[in-house]
Coordinates of N, CA and C in Angstrom, one line a residue:
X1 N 115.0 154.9 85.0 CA 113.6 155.1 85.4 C 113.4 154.1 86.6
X2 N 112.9 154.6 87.5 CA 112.5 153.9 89.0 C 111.1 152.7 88.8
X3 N 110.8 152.0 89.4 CA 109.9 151.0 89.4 C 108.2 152.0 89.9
X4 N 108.4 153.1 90.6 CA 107.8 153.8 90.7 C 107.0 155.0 89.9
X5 N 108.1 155.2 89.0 CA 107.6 155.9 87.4 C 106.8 155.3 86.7
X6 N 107.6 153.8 86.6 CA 106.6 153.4 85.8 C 105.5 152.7 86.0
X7 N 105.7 152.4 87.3 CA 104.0 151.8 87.7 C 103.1 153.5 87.7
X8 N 103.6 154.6 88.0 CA 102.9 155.1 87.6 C 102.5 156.2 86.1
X9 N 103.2 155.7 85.4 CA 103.2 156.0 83.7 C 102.2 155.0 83.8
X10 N 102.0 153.8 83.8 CA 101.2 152.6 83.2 C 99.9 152.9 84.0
X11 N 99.5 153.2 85.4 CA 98.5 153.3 86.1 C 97.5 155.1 85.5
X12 N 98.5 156.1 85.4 CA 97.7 156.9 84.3 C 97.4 156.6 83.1
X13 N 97.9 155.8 82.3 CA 97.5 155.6 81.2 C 96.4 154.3 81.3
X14 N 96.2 153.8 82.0 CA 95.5 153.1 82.7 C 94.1 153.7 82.5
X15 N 94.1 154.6 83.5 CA 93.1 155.6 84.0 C 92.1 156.9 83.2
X16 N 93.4 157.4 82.5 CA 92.9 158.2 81.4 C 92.3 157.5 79.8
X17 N 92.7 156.4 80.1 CA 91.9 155.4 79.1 C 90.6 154.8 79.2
X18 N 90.3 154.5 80.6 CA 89.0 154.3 81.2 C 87.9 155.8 81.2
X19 N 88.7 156.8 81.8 CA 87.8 158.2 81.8 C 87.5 158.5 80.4
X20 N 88.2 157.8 79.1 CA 87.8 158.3 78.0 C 86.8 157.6 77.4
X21 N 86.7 156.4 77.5 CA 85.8 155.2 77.2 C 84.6 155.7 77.5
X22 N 84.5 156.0 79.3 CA 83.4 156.2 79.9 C 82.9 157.6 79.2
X23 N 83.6 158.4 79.1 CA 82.7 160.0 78.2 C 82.4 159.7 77.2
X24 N 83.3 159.0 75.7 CA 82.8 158.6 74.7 C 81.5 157.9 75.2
X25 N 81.4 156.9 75.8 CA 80.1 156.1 75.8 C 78.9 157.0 76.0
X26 N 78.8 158.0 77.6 CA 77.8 159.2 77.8 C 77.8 159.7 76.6
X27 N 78.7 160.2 75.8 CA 78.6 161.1 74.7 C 77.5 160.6 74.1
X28 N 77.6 159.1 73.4 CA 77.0 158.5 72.4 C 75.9 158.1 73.1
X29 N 75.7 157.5 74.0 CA 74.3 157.2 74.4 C 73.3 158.5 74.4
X30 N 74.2 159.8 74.4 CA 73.1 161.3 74.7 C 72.6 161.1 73.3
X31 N 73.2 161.3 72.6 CA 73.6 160.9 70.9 C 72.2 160.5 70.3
X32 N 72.4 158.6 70.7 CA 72.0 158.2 70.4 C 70.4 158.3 70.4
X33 N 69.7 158.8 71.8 CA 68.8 159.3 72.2 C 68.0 160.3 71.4
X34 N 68.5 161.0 71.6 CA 68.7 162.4 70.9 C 68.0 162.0 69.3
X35 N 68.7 161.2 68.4 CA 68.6 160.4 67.2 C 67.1 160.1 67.5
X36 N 66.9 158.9 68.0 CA 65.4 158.1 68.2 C 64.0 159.1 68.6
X37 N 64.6 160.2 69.2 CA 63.5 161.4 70.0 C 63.0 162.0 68.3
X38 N 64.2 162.3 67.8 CA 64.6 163.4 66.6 C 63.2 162.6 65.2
X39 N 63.9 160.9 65.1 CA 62.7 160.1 64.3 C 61.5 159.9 64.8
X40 N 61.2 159.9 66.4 CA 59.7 159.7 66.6 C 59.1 160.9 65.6
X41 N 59.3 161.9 66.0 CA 58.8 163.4 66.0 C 58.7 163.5 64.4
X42 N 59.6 163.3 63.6 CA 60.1 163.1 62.6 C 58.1 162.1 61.9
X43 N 58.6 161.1 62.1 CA 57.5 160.2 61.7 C 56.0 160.9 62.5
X44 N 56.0 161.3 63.0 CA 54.4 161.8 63.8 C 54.2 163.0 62.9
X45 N 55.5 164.2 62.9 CA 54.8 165.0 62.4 C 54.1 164.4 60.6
X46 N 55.6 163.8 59.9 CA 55.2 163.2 58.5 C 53.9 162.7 58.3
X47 N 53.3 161.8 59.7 CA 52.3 161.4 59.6 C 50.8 162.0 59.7
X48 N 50.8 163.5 60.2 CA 49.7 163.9 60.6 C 48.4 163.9 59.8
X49 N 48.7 164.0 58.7 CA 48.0 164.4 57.9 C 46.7 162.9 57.8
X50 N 47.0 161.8 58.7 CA 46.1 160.7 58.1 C 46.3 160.0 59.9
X51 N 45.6 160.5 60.6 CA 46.3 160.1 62.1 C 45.0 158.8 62.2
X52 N 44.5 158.5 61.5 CA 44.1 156.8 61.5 C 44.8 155.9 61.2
X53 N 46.3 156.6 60.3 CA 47.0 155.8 59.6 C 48.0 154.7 60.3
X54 N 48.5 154.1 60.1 CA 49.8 153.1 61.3 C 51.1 153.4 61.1
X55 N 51.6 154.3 60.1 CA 52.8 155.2 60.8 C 52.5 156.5 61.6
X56 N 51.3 157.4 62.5 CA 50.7 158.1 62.5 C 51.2 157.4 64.2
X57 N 50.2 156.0 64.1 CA 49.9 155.2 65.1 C 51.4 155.0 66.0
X58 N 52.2 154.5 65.2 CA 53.5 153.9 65.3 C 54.4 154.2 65.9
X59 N 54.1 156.3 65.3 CA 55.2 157.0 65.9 C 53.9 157.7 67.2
X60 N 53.0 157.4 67.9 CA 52.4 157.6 68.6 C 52.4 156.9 69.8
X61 N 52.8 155.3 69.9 CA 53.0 154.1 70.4 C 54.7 154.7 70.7
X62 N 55.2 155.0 69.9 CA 56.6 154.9 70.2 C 56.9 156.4 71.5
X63 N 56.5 157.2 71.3 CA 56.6 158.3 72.1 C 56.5 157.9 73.6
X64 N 55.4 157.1 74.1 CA 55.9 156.3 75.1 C 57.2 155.8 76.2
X65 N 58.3 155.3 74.7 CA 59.0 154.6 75.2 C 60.0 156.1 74.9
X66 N 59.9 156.5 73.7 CA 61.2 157.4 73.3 C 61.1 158.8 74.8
X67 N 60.5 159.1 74.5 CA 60.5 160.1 75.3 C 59.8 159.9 77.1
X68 N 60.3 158.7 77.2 CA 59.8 158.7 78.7 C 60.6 159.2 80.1
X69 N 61.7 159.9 79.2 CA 62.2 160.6 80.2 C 62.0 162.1 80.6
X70 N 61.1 162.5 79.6 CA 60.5 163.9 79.4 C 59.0 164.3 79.9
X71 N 59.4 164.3 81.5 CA 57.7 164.5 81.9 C 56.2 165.7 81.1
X72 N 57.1 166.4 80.3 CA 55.9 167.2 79.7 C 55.4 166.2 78.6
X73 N 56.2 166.1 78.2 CA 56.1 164.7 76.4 C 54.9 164.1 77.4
X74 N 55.1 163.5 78.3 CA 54.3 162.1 78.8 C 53.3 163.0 79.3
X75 N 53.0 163.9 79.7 CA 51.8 164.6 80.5 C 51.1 165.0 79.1
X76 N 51.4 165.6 78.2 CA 50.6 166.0 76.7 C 50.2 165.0 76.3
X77 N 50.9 163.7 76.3 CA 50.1 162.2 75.9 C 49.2 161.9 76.0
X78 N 49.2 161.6 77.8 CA 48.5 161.5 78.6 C 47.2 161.7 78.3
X79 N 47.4 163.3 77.9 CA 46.1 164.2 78.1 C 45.7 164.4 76.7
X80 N 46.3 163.9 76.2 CA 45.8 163.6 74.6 C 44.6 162.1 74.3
X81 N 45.1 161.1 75.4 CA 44.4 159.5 75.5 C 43.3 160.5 76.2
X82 N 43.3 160.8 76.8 CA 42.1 161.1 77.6 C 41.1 162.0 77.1
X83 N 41.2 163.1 75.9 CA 40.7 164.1 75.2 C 40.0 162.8 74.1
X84 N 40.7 161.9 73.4 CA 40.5 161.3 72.3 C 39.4 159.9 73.1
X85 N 39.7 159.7 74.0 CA 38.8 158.9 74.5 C 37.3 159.6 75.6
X86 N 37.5 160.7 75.2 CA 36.2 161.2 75.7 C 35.2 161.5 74.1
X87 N 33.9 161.1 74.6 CA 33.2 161.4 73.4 C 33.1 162.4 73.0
X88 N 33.2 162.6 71.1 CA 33.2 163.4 70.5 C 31.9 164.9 71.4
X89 N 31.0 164.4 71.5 CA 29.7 164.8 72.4 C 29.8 166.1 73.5
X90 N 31.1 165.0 73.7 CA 31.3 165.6 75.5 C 32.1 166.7 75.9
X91 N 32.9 166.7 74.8 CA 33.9 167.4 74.5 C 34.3 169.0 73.5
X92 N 35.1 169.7 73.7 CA 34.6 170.8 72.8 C 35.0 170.3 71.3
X93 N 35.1 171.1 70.3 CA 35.3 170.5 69.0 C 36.8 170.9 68.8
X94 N 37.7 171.6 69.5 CA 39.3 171.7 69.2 C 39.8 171.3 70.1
X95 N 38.8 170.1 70.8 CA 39.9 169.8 71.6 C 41.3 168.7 71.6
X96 N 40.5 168.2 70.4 CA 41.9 166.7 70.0 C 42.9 167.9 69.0
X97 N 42.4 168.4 68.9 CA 43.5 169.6 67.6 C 44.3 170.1 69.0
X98 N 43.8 170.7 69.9 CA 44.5 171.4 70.6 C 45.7 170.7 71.4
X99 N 45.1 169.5 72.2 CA 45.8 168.6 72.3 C 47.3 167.9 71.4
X100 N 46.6 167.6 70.7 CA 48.0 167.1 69.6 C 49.1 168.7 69.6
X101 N 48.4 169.1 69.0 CA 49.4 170.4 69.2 C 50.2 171.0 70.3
X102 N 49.8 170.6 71.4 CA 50.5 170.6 72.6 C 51.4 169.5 72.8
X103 N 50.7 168.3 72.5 CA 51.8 167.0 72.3 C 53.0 167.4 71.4
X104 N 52.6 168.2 70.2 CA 54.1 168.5 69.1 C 54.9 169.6 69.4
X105 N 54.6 170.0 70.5 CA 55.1 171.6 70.8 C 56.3 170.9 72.2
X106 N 55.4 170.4 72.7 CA 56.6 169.4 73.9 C 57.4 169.0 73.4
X107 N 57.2 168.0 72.3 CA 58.2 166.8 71.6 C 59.1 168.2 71.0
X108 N 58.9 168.9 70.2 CA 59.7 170.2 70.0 C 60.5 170.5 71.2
X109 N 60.0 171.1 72.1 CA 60.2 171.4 72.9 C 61.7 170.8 73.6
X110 N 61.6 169.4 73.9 CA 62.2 168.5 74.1 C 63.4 168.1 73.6
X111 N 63.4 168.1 72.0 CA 64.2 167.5 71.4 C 65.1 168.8 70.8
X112 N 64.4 170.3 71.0 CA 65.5 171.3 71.0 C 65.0 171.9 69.5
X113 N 63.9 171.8 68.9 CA 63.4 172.3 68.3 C 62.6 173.5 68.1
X114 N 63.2 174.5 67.2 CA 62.4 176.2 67.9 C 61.3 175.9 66.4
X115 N 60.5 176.5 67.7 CA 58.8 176.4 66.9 C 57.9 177.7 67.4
X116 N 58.8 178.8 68.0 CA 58.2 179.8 68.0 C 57.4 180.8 66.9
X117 N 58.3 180.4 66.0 CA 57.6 182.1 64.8 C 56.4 180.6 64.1
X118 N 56.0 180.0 64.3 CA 55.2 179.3 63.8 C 54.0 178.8 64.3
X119 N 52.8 179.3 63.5 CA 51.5 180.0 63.8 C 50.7 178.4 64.0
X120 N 50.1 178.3 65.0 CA 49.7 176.7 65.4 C 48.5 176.5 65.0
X121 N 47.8 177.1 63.6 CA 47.0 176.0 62.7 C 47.9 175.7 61.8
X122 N 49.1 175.7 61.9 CA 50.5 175.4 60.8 C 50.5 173.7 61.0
X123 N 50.3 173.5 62.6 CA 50.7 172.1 63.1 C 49.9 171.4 62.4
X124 N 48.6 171.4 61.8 CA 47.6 170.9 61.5 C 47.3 171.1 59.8
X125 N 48.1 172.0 59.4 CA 48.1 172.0 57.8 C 49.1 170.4 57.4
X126 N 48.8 170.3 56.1 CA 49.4 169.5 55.3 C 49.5 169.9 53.7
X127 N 50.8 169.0 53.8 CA 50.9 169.6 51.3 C 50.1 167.7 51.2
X128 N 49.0 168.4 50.2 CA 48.4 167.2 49.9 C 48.2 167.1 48.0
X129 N 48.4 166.6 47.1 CA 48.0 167.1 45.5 C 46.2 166.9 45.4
X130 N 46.3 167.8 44.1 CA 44.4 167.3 44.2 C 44.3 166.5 43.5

């Protein structure tokens, strides 16, 4: 074997060790993402049923940061602060229902969740005991 073989045996093995590191890591970081998107949504919806409540709040605050790479997520927010902070008065009476519902339809939307065959006063029911 020539000095040349094996500088280049060792320089691919080199190289295809680095290209594998680097995809494993993209892999997991998509992953990882993907994970944290999956629990906001996860905890908001679990939470609906009591949206004064602070896991309600929590996974509301968190959407923010989780999904701030998803311009619709952040536009339905948005427009959810601004429905919830206009007075009850001013406003029509579905319009915080309609809102959130469009915030959970994004976050769906988003995280790759089909929510088509599902009738949207569904978003708004809850199992509660009497």
């Amino acid at each position: 074997m020539t000095n040349e073989q094996i500088l280049l045996t060792i320089v691919s093995s080199l190289l295809s060790g680095i290209i594998g590191v680097f995809i494993s890591s993209l892999f997991y970081s998509r992953l990882e993402k993907r994970k944290m998107k999956i629990e906001t949504a996860r905890k908001m919806f679990g939470a609906r049923h009591n949206i004064a409540g602070t896991d309600f709040k929590s996974a509301m605050n968190e959407i923010m940061i989780v999904f701030s790479d998803s311009q619709k997520v952040i536009n339905a927010m948005e427009n959810m602060f601004s429905v919830v902070e206009t007075p009850p008065s001013a406003r029509s009476e579905k319009a915080a229902d309609e809102a959130l519902i469009k915030l959970m339809k994004e976050m769906c939307t988003d995280i790759g969740v089909n929510y088509k065959n599902l009738p949207e006063s569904y978003y708004l029911k809850f199992f509660t005991m009497p």
